[in-house]
Amino acid sequence: MPANLPPEAKAKLAKYSDARTPEEKLRALEEFISAVPKHKGTENLLLWARRRMAELREEIEERKRRRVGGGPRIFVEKQGAAQVVILGPPNSGKSSLLAALTRAKPEVAPWPFTTQRPLPGMLHYEDIQFQLVDTPPLILDDPDNSVNSRVLGLARNADALLLVVGLDEENPASALRRLLALLEDRGIYITRTRGLVRIIKSREVNGIRVRGSGRLVGFTEDDLRRFLAEYRVYNAIVEIEGDVTLDDVEAALYKTLTYKPAVILLNKADAPGARERAHKALRAAPPDVPVLAVSALTREGLDGLGRILFERLGIIRVYTKQPNKEPDPEPLILPRGSTVLDAARRIHSRLAKHFRYAKIWGPSAKYPGQRVGGDHVLEDGDIVEIHAS
Ligand SMILES: Nc1nc2c(ncn2[C@@H]2O[C@H](COP(=O)(O)OP(=O)(O)OP(=O)(O)O)[C@@H](O)[C@H]2O)c(=O)[nH]1
Ligand SMILES: [Mg+2]
């Protein structure tokens, strides 16, 4: 149910989303909270605002710390074909999984809160590598914990997520449910069916333009226009995916909603009673997200992970070559559906600008060395020779 805010509160929210610095945002939120009437319908919004204020304060502090040098750094520079962040409650075996899948040597211990800072390692899959990042545990009983905010910040920046719960614990189904709720609450969605809205304010568009593959459920574009106008949003692109309700639009006004491909790992499949618990946990998972029962200890179930991540990420490998030479062994990593021109652009803007034609070999070629135009759609494993003027 939309919160039905008074115009003043809507104006403050608009001020918040236009603010540039964390300090400005913090101030706007303070004003927003005092303008919001306190009742059932606004509970969630107020909860969000308070939480967001805590995050902003943390951000401001963090920046001060960094200015004086030192202090914990939470971001991990991306390497390889994709960055995959490992998330989960304490003691679920996140670090053990990193150790089993990569050459990294994280600290592993039979008690919770062992990992204090993120640690990367490289997972090999065929001729590419994914960067896995082990993280401090998420505290499911205390969603607003400041460590949670930082770990979720990492998740937001990642290309994909590995969600880990341990089958040795009493109720892994409940742990998984709470983990998914925590992500969803922070606007991190792991399923495409969930309505996803992104509102991109821009003076360059005239009015409200809806685009994307989703559909509006229970309201029309005119309703949307009126609704956004109440929040003083008049010129914007509204990107939609999945089934989008007006509530989703409202959420997108103040939260950044993102989709992250994910794989759920039910770890410690070797533990006593793991099988029954795995069945229950499976029912807590969204239907379109892969779930693997694995063991970091025995390595069971881990072999197929590279392939599954590759597929979930929706990426392809394209090998470029120069005329009369062997293809480059290191592939370009492109989103599925990319064209020859996208590949050219990735190599150099000039190559795309002066593009004439390309020759291709591999899965998308009708015959080896087929001559194609810039709009030819590439497939995983293609070899491309670009000819430009
Ligand atoms: N039986 C069994 N034990 C495991 C498995 N994976 C991890 N463990 C054990 O579970 C305990 C916790 O493992 P960690 O890898 O430190 O767990 P973590 O999730 O990184 O823990 P935090 O860093 O505290 O969040 C250790 O005693 C591991 O040996 C597994 O697949 N099977
Ligand atoms: Mg750990």
CSV table of C-alpha atoms and ligand atoms in Angstrom, one decimal:
chain,number,residue,atom,x,y,z
A,1,MET,CA,0.0,0.0,0.0
A,2,PRO,CA,1.5,3.4,-0.9
A,3,ALA,CA,2.1,5.6,2.1
A,4,ASN,CA,-0.2,8.4,1.0
A,5,LEU,CA,2.2,11.1,2.1
A,6,PRO,CA,1.3,14.7,2.6
A,7,PRO,CA,2.7,17.0,-0.1
A,8,GLU,CA,5.3,18.4,2.2
A,9,ALA,CA,6.8,15.0,2.9
A,10,LYS,CA,6.8,14.2,-0.8
A,11,ALA,CA,8.7,17.4,-1.4
A,12,LYS,CA,11.3,16.5,1.2
A,13,LEU,CA,11.7,13.1,-0.3
A,14,ALA,CA,12.3,14.8,-3.7
A,15,LYS,CA,14.9,16.9,-2.0
A,16,TYR,CA,16.6,13.8,-0.6
A,17,SER,CA,16.8,12.1,-4.0
A,18,ASP,CA,18.2,15.3,-5.6
A,19,ALA,CA,20.8,15.8,-2.9
A,20,ARG,CA,24.4,15.1,-4.0
A,21,THR,CA,26.4,14.7,-0.8
A,22,PRO,CA,25.8,12.4,2.1
A,23,GLU,CA,25.6,15.4,4.4
A,24,GLU,CA,22.8,17.0,2.2
A,25,LYS,CA,21.0,13.7,2.1
A,26,LEU,CA,21.2,13.3,5.8
A,27,ARG,CA,19.7,16.7,6.3
A,28,ALA,CA,16.9,16.1,3.8
A,29,LEU,CA,16.0,12.9,5.5
A,30,GLU,CA,15.8,14.6,8.9
A,31,GLU,CA,13.4,17.1,7.5
A,32,PHE,CA,11.5,14.3,5.7
A,33,ILE,CA,11.0,12.3,9.0
A,34,SER,CA,9.6,15.3,10.7
A,35,ALA,CA,7.1,15.9,7.9
A,36,VAL,CA,5.8,12.3,7.8
A,37,PRO,CA,2.7,11.5,9.8
A,38,LYS,CA,3.3,8.5,12.1
A,39,HIS,CA,0.9,5.7,11.4
A,40,LYS,CA,0.7,2.1,10.1
A,41,GLY,CA,0.9,3.1,6.5
A,42,THR,CA,4.2,5.0,6.9
A,43,GLU,CA,5.9,2.6,9.3
A,44,ASN,CA,8.1,1.0,6.6
A,45,LEU,CA,9.0,4.3,5.1
A,46,LEU,CA,10.1,5.7,8.4
A,47,LEU,CA,12.0,2.5,9.2
A,48,TRP,CA,13.8,2.9,5.8
A,49,ALA,CA,14.5,6.6,6.5
A,50,ARG,CA,16.1,5.9,9.9
A,51,ARG,CA,18.1,3.1,8.5
A,52,ARG,CA,19.3,5.2,5.6
A,53,MET,CA,20.3,7.9,8.0
A,54,ALA,CA,22.4,5.4,10.0
A,55,GLU,CA,24.1,4.3,6.7
A,56,LEU,CA,24.8,7.9,5.7
A,57,ARG,CA,26.3,8.7,9.1
A,58,GLU,CA,28.4,5.6,8.7
A,59,GLU,CA,29.4,6.8,5.2
A,60,ILE,CA,30.4,10.3,6.5
A,61,GLU,CA,32.4,8.8,9.3
A,62,GLU,CA,34.1,6.3,7.0
A,63,ARG,CA,35.1,9.1,4.7
A,64,LYS,CA,36.6,11.1,7.6
A,65,ARG,CA,38.6,8.0,8.6
A,66,ARG,CA,39.9,7.5,5.1
A,67,ARG,CA,40.9,11.2,4.8
A,68,VAL,CA,43.1,10.8,7.9
A,69,GLY,CA,44.5,7.6,6.3
A,70,GLY,CA,43.9,4.0,7.4
A,71,GLY,CA,40.7,2.6,8.7
A,72,PRO,CA,39.0,-0.5,7.2
A,73,ARG,CA,38.5,-0.5,3.5
A,74,ILE,CA,35.5,-2.5,2.4
A,75,PHE,CA,35.6,-2.3,-1.4
A,76,VAL,CA,37.4,-5.0,-3.4
A,77,GLU,CA,38.7,-4.1,-6.8
A,78,LYS,CA,37.1,-6.2,-9.5
A,79,GLN,CA,39.2,-8.8,-11.3
A,80,GLY,CA,38.5,-11.5,-13.9
A,81,ALA,CA,35.2,-12.1,-15.8
A,82,ALA,CA,32.9,-11.2,-12.9
A,83,GLN,CA,32.9,-10.4,-9.2
A,84,VAL,CA,30.9,-12.8,-7.1
A,85,VAL,CA,30.3,-11.9,-3.5
A,86,ILE,CA,29.8,-14.7,-0.9
A,87,LEU,CA,27.1,-13.8,1.6
A,88,GLY,CA,25.6,-15.6,4.5
A,89,PRO,CA,25.1,-15.9,8.3
A,90,PRO,CA,28.0,-16.6,10.7
A,91,ASN,CA,29.7,-20.0,10.6
A,92,SER,CA,27.8,-21.2,7.5
A,93,GLY,CA,31.2,-22.0,5.8
A,94,LYS,CA,31.7,-19.0,3.5
A,95,SER,CA,35.4,-18.9,4.1
A,96,SER,CA,35.7,-22.7,3.8
A,97,LEU,CA,34.0,-22.4,0.4
A,98,LEU,CA,36.4,-19.7,-0.7
A,99,ALA,CA,39.3,-22.0,0.4
A,100,ALA,CA,37.8,-25.0,-1.4
A,101,LEU,CA,37.1,-23.1,-4.7
A,102,THR,CA,40.2,-20.9,-5.0
A,103,ARG,CA,43.8,-20.6,-3.9
A,104,ALA,CA,43.0,-18.0,-1.2
A,105,LYS,CA,43.8,-18.9,2.4
A,106,PRO,CA,41.1,-17.4,4.5
A,107,GLU,CA,40.9,-18.0,8.2
A,108,VAL,CA,38.4,-20.8,9.1
A,109,ALA,CA,37.2,-21.5,12.6
A,110,PRO,CA,34.5,-23.5,14.3
A,111,TRP,CA,33.0,-20.4,15.9
A,112,PRO,CA,31.1,-17.4,14.4
A,113,PHE,CA,32.5,-14.0,13.4
A,114,THR,CA,35.9,-15.3,12.2
A,115,THR,CA,36.0,-13.3,9.0
A,116,GLN,CA,36.5,-9.6,9.7
A,117,ARG,CA,37.2,-8.2,6.2
A,118,PRO,CA,36.5,-9.2,2.6
A,119,LEU,CA,39.0,-11.5,1.0
A,120,PRO,CA,39.1,-12.3,-2.8
A,121,GLY,CA,40.2,-15.4,-4.6
A,122,MET,CA,40.0,-16.6,-8.2
A,123,LEU,CA,37.7,-19.4,-9.3
A,124,HIS,CA,38.8,-21.0,-12.6
A,125,TYR,CA,36.1,-21.9,-15.1
A,126,GLU,CA,37.4,-23.2,-18.4
A,127,ASP,CA,39.5,-20.4,-19.8
A,128,ILE,CA,38.2,-17.6,-17.6
A,129,GLN,CA,38.2,-16.8,-13.9
A,130,PHE,CA,35.6,-15.4,-11.5
A,131,GLN,CA,36.6,-13.4,-8.5
A,132,LEU,CA,35.0,-14.8,-5.4
A,133,VAL,CA,34.9,-12.5,-2.4
A,134,ASP,CA,34.5,-13.9,1.1
A,135,THR,CA,32.8,-11.5,3.5
A,136,PRO,CA,32.2,-11.0,7.2
A,137,PRO,CA,28.9,-12.7,8.2
A,138,LEU,CA,25.5,-11.1,7.9
A,139,ILE,CA,23.7,-10.8,11.2
A,140,LEU,CA,20.2,-12.0,10.5
A,141,ASP,CA,18.8,-11.2,14.0
A,142,ASP,CA,20.0,-7.6,13.8
A,143,PRO,CA,19.3,-6.4,10.2
A,144,ASP,CA,20.4,-2.8,11.0
A,145,ASN,CA,23.9,-3.8,12.2
A,146,SER,CA,26.6,-1.6,10.7
A,147,VAL,CA,28.6,-4.6,9.5
A,148,ASN,CA,25.5,-5.7,7.5
A,149,SER,CA,25.4,-2.4,5.8
A,150,ARG,CA,29.0,-2.7,4.6
A,151,VAL,CA,28.6,-6.3,3.5
A,152,LEU,CA,25.5,-5.4,1.6
A,153,GLY,CA,27.3,-2.5,0.0
A,154,LEU,CA,29.8,-5.0,-1.4
A,155,ALA,CA,26.8,-7.1,-2.6
A,156,ARG,CA,25.3,-4.1,-4.3
A,157,ASN,CA,28.6,-3.6,-6.2
A,158,ALA,CA,29.0,-7.2,-7.2
A,159,ASP,CA,28.1,-8.9,-10.5
A,160,ALA,CA,26.5,-11.9,-8.8
A,161,LEU,CA,26.0,-13.4,-5.3
A,162,LEU,CA,26.6,-16.8,-3.7
A,163,LEU,CA,24.2,-17.1,-0.8
A,164,VAL,CA,25.4,-19.6,1.8
A,165,VAL,CA,23.5,-21.2,4.6
A,166,GLY,CA,24.8,-24.2,6.7
A,167,LEU,CA,22.8,-27.4,6.8
A,168,ASP,CA,24.3,-28.1,10.3
A,169,GLU,CA,22.2,-25.5,11.8
A,170,GLU,CA,18.8,-26.1,13.4
A,171,ASN,CA,16.7,-24.4,10.7
A,172,PRO,CA,18.5,-23.5,7.5
A,173,ALA,CA,15.1,-22.8,5.8
A,174,SER,CA,14.5,-20.0,8.2
A,175,ALA,CA,18.0,-18.7,7.9
A,176,LEU,CA,17.6,-18.6,4.1
A,177,ARG,CA,14.3,-16.9,4.4
A,178,ARG,CA,15.7,-14.2,6.6
A,179,LEU,CA,18.7,-13.8,4.4
A,180,LEU,CA,16.5,-13.3,1.4
A,181,ALA,CA,14.3,-10.8,3.3
A,182,LEU,CA,17.3,-8.8,4.4
A,183,LEU,CA,18.5,-8.5,0.7
A,184,GLU,CA,15.0,-7.6,-0.5
A,185,ASP,CA,14.6,-5.1,2.2
A,186,ARG,CA,17.7,-3.3,0.9
A,187,GLY,CA,16.5,-3.4,-2.6
A,188,ILE,CA,18.7,-6.3,-3.7
A,189,TYR,CA,16.5,-8.7,-5.7
A,190,ILE,CA,17.7,-12.1,-6.9
A,191,THR,CA,14.8,-13.0,-9.0
A,192,ARG,CA,13.7,-11.4,-12.2
A,193,THR,CA,10.0,-11.9,-11.6
A,194,ARG,CA,10.1,-9.4,-8.8
A,195,GLY,CA,9.0,-6.0,-10.1
A,196,LEU,CA,12.1,-3.9,-10.6
A,197,VAL,CA,11.8,-0.2,-11.2
A,198,ARG,CA,14.5,2.3,-11.9
A,199,ILE,CA,13.6,6.0,-12.1
A,200,ILE,CA,16.2,7.9,-14.0
A,201,LYS,CA,15.5,11.6,-13.7
A,202,SER,CA,16.6,13.6,-16.7
A,203,ARG,CA,15.9,17.0,-18.1
A,204,GLU,CA,16.7,15.5,-21.5
A,205,VAL,CA,13.5,13.5,-21.6
A,206,ASN,CA,10.2,15.3,-22.0
A,207,GLY,CA,7.7,13.9,-19.5
A,208,ILE,CA,7.6,10.3,-18.2
A,209,ARG,CA,8.9,7.6,-20.5
A,210,VAL,CA,8.4,4.0,-19.6
A,211,ARG,CA,10.8,1.4,-21.1
A,212,GLY,CA,12.0,-2.1,-20.4
A,213,SER,CA,10.6,-5.6,-20.5
A,214,GLY,CA,8.3,-5.4,-17.5
A,215,ARG,CA,4.6,-4.6,-17.3
A,216,LEU,CA,2.5,-2.3,-15.1
A,217,VAL,CA,0.1,-4.2,-12.8
A,218,GLY,CA,-3.1,-2.5,-11.6
A,219,PHE,CA,-2.3,1.0,-12.9
A,220,THR,CA,-1.8,2.8,-16.2
A,221,GLU,CA,0.9,5.0,-17.6
A,222,ASP,CA,-1.4,8.0,-16.8
A,223,ASP,CA,-1.7,6.9,-13.2
A,224,LEU,CA,2.1,6.6,-13.1
A,225,ARG,CA,2.5,10.1,-14.4
A,226,ARG,CA,0.1,11.5,-11.8
A,227,PHE,CA,1.8,9.5,-9.1
A,228,LEU,CA,5.3,10.7,-10.0
A,229,ALA,CA,4.1,14.3,-10.3
A,230,GLU,CA,3.1,14.2,-6.7
A,231,TYR,CA,6.7,13.6,-5.9
A,232,ARG,CA,7.7,16.4,-8.3
A,233,VAL,CA,9.1,14.0,-10.8
A,234,TYR,CA,8.0,15.3,-14.2
A,235,ASN,CA,10.8,14.3,-16.5
A,236,ALA,CA,12.2,10.8,-16.1
A,237,ILE,CA,12.8,7.5,-17.7
A,238,VAL,CA,11.1,4.7,-15.8
A,239,GLU,CA,12.8,1.4,-16.5
A,240,ILE,CA,10.7,-1.6,-15.6
A,241,GLU,CA,11.3,-5.4,-15.4
A,242,GLY,CA,8.9,-8.1,-14.2
A,243,ASP,CA,5.4,-7.3,-12.8
A,244,VAL,CA,5.5,-3.8,-11.4
A,245,THR,CA,3.0,-2.4,-8.9
A,246,LEU,CA,2.6,1.2,-7.8
A,247,ASP,CA,4.3,0.1,-4.5
A,248,ASP,CA,7.3,-0.9,-6.5
A,249,VAL,CA,7.4,2.5,-8.1
A,250,GLU,CA,7.1,4.2,-4.7
A,251,ALA,CA,10.0,2.0,-3.4
A,252,ALA,CA,12.1,3.0,-6.4
A,253,LEU,CA,11.7,6.7,-5.5
A,254,TYR,CA,13.8,6.3,-2.4
A,255,LYS,CA,15.7,3.0,-2.7
A,256,THR,CA,18.0,1.9,-5.5
A,257,LEU,CA,16.6,-1.4,-6.6
A,258,THR,CA,18.9,-3.8,-8.3
A,259,TYR,CA,18.8,-7.3,-9.6
A,260,LYS,CA,21.7,-9.6,-8.9
A,261,PRO,CA,22.0,-13.0,-10.3
A,262,ALA,CA,22.5,-15.5,-7.5
A,263,VAL,CA,23.2,-19.1,-6.6
A,264,ILE,CA,22.1,-20.5,-3.3
A,265,LEU,CA,24.6,-22.9,-1.6
A,266,LEU,CA,23.3,-25.2,1.1
A,267,ASN,CA,26.7,-26.0,2.6
A,268,LYS,CA,27.7,-28.8,4.9
A,269,ALA,CA,25.7,-31.3,3.0
A,270,ASP,CA,27.9,-33.9,4.7
A,271,ALA,CA,26.5,-33.0,8.2
A,272,PRO,CA,24.1,-35.4,10.0
A,273,GLY,CA,20.5,-34.7,9.1
A,274,ALA,CA,21.5,-32.5,6.2
A,275,ARG,CA,19.3,-34.2,3.7
A,276,GLU,CA,15.9,-33.4,5.4
A,277,ARG,CA,17.0,-29.9,6.2
A,278,ALA,CA,18.0,-29.3,2.6
A,279,HIS,CA,14.5,-30.3,1.4
A,280,LYS,CA,12.9,-27.8,3.7
A,281,ALA,CA,15.4,-25.1,2.7
A,282,LEU,CA,14.7,-25.8,-0.9
A,283,ARG,CA,11.1,-24.7,-0.4
A,284,ALA,CA,12.3,-21.4,1.0
A,285,ALA,CA,14.2,-20.6,-2.2
A,286,PRO,CA,12.6,-18.6,-5.1
A,287,PRO,CA,11.7,-21.0,-7.9
A,288,ASP,CA,14.0,-19.5,-10.5
A,289,VAL,CA,17.2,-19.4,-8.5
A,290,PRO,CA,19.5,-22.4,-8.6
A,291,VAL,CA,20.1,-24.2,-5.3
A,292,LEU,CA,23.0,-26.5,-4.8
A,293,ALA,CA,23.6,-28.8,-1.8
A,294,VAL,CA,27.4,-28.7,-1.4
A,295,SER,CA,30.1,-29.4,1.1
A,296,ALA,CA,33.3,-27.3,1.4
A,297,LEU,CA,34.7,-30.2,3.4
A,298,THR,CA,34.2,-33.1,1.0
A,299,ARG,CA,33.8,-30.8,-2.1
A,300,GLU,CA,30.7,-32.6,-3.1
A,301,GLY,CA,28.4,-30.5,-5.4
A,302,LEU,CA,31.1,-27.9,-6.1
A,303,ASP,CA,32.2,-29.1,-9.6
A,304,GLY,CA,29.4,-27.5,-11.5
A,305,LEU,CA,29.5,-24.1,-9.8
A,306,GLY,CA,31.6,-22.4,-12.5
A,307,ARG,CA,29.2,-23.4,-15.2
A,308,ILE,CA,26.1,-22.3,-13.3
A,309,LEU,CA,27.7,-19.0,-12.4
A,310,PHE,CA,28.6,-18.4,-16.0
A,311,GLU,CA,25.0,-19.1,-17.1
A,312,ARG,CA,23.4,-17.0,-14.4
A,313,LEU,CA,25.7,-14.1,-15.2
A,314,GLY,CA,24.4,-14.1,-18.7
A,315,ILE,CA,27.7,-13.5,-20.3
A,316,ILE,CA,29.5,-14.8,-23.4
A,317,ARG,CA,33.2,-15.2,-24.4
A,318,VAL,CA,34.2,-13.7,-27.7
A,319,TYR,CA,37.7,-14.2,-29.1
A,320,THR,CA,39.1,-11.4,-31.3
A,321,LYS,CA,41.6,-12.0,-34.1
A,322,GLN,CA,43.6,-10.1,-36.6
A,323,PRO,CA,43.6,-11.1,-40.2
A,324,ASN,CA,46.0,-14.1,-40.8
A,325,LYS,CA,46.7,-14.5,-37.2
A,326,GLU,CA,45.6,-16.8,-34.4
A,327,PRO,CA,42.7,-15.6,-32.1
A,328,ASP,CA,43.6,-13.9,-28.9
A,329,PRO,CA,43.4,-16.6,-26.2
A,330,GLU,CA,42.0,-14.1,-23.7
A,331,PRO,CA,38.3,-13.6,-24.5
A,332,LEU,CA,36.3,-10.4,-24.3
A,333,ILE,CA,33.5,-10.9,-21.8
A,334,LEU,CA,30.2,-9.5,-23.1
A,335,PRO,CA,26.6,-9.6,-22.0
A,336,ARG,CA,24.5,-12.2,-23.8
A,337,GLY,CA,22.8,-10.7,-26.8
A,338,SER,CA,25.8,-8.5,-27.7
A,339,THR,CA,26.5,-7.7,-31.3
A,340,VAL,CA,29.7,-7.5,-33.4
A,341,LEU,CA,29.5,-3.7,-33.0
A,342,ASP,CA,29.3,-4.1,-29.2
A,343,ALA,CA,32.5,-6.2,-29.4
A,344,ALA,CA,34.2,-3.5,-31.5
A,345,ARG,CA,33.2,-0.8,-29.1
A,346,ARG,CA,34.7,-2.8,-26.2
A,347,ILE,CA,38.0,-2.9,-28.0
A,348,HIS,CA,38.1,0.7,-29.1
A,349,SER,CA,35.6,3.4,-29.8
A,350,ARG,CA,37.5,4.1,-33.0
A,351,LEU,CA,37.1,0.6,-34.2
A,352,ALA,CA,33.3,0.9,-33.8
A,353,LYS,CA,33.2,4.2,-35.5
A,354,HIS,CA,35.0,3.1,-38.6
A,355,PHE,CA,33.5,-0.4,-38.6
A,356,ARG,CA,33.0,-1.9,-42.1
A,357,TYR,CA,32.4,-5.6,-41.6
A,358,ALA,CA,33.5,-8.6,-39.6
A,359,LYS,CA,34.3,-12.2,-40.3
A,360,ILE,CA,33.2,-14.8,-37.8
A,361,TRP,CA,33.9,-18.4,-36.9
A,362,GLY,CA,32.2,-20.4,-34.2
A,363,PRO,CA,28.7,-21.1,-32.9
A,364,SER,CA,27.0,-18.0,-34.5
A,365,ALA,CA,28.6,-18.4,-37.9
A,366,LYS,CA,26.7,-20.1,-40.7
A,367,TYR,CA,30.0,-21.2,-42.1
A,368,PRO,CA,33.6,-20.6,-41.0
A,369,GLY,CA,34.7,-17.1,-41.9
A,370,GLN,CA,31.1,-15.8,-42.6
A,371,ARG,CA,31.1,-12.1,-43.4
A,372,VAL,CA,28.6,-10.2,-41.2
A,373,GLY,CA,27.5,-6.6,-40.3
A,374,GLY,CA,27.7,-4.8,-37.0
A,375,ASP,CA,24.3,-5.9,-35.9
A,376,HIS,CA,25.1,-9.6,-36.0
A,377,VAL,CA,24.4,-11.2,-32.6
A,378,LEU,CA,27.3,-13.1,-31.1
A,379,GLU,CA,27.4,-16.3,-29.2
A,380,ASP,CA,29.6,-17.8,-26.6
A,381,GLY,CA,32.8,-19.1,-28.2
A,382,ASP,CA,32.7,-17.0,-31.3
A,383,ILE,CA,35.8,-15.7,-33.0
A,384,VAL,CA,35.6,-12.3,-34.6
A,385,GLU,CA,37.8,-10.5,-37.0
A,386,ILE,CA,36.9,-6.9,-37.3
A,387,HIS,CA,37.6,-4.9,-40.4
A,388,ALA,CA,37.5,-1.1,-40.2
A,389,SER,CA,38.5,1.7,-42.5
B,1,LIG,N1,31.0,-30.6,8.2
B,1,LIG,C1,31.3,-29.5,7.5
B,1,LIG,N2,31.8,-28.5,8.2
B,1,LIG,C2,32.1,-27.4,7.5
B,1,LIG,C3,31.9,-27.3,6.1
B,1,LIG,N3,32.2,-26.0,5.7
B,1,LIG,C4,32.7,-25.4,6.8
B,1,LIG,N4,32.6,-26.2,7.9
B,1,LIG,C5,33.0,-25.8,9.2
B,1,LIG,O1,32.2,-24.8,9.7
B,1,LIG,C6,33.0,-23.9,10.5
B,1,LIG,C7,32.8,-22.5,10.0
B,1,LIG,O2,33.5,-22.4,8.8
B,1,LIG,P1,33.9,-21.0,8.2
B,1,LIG,O3,34.3,-21.3,6.8
B,1,LIG,O4,34.9,-20.3,9.1
B,1,LIG,O5,32.5,-20.3,8.2
B,1,LIG,P2,32.2,-18.8,7.8
B,1,LIG,O6,30.9,-18.7,7.2
B,1,LIG,O7,33.3,-18.2,7.0
B,1,LIG,O8,32.2,-18.1,9.3
B,1,LIG,P3,32.3,-16.5,9.6
B,1,LIG,O9,33.5,-16.0,9.0
B,1,LIG,O10,32.3,-16.5,11.1
B,1,LIG,O11,31.1,-15.9,9.1
B,1,LIG,C8,34.4,-24.5,10.5
B,1,LIG,O12,34.6,-25.3,11.7
B,1,LIG,C9,34.4,-25.3,9.3
B,1,LIG,O13,35.4,-26.3,9.3
B,1,LIG,C10,31.3,-28.4,5.4
B,1,LIG,O14,31.0,-28.4,4.2
B,1,LIG,N5,31.0,-29.5,6.2
B,2,MG,MG,34.5,-16.6,7.4
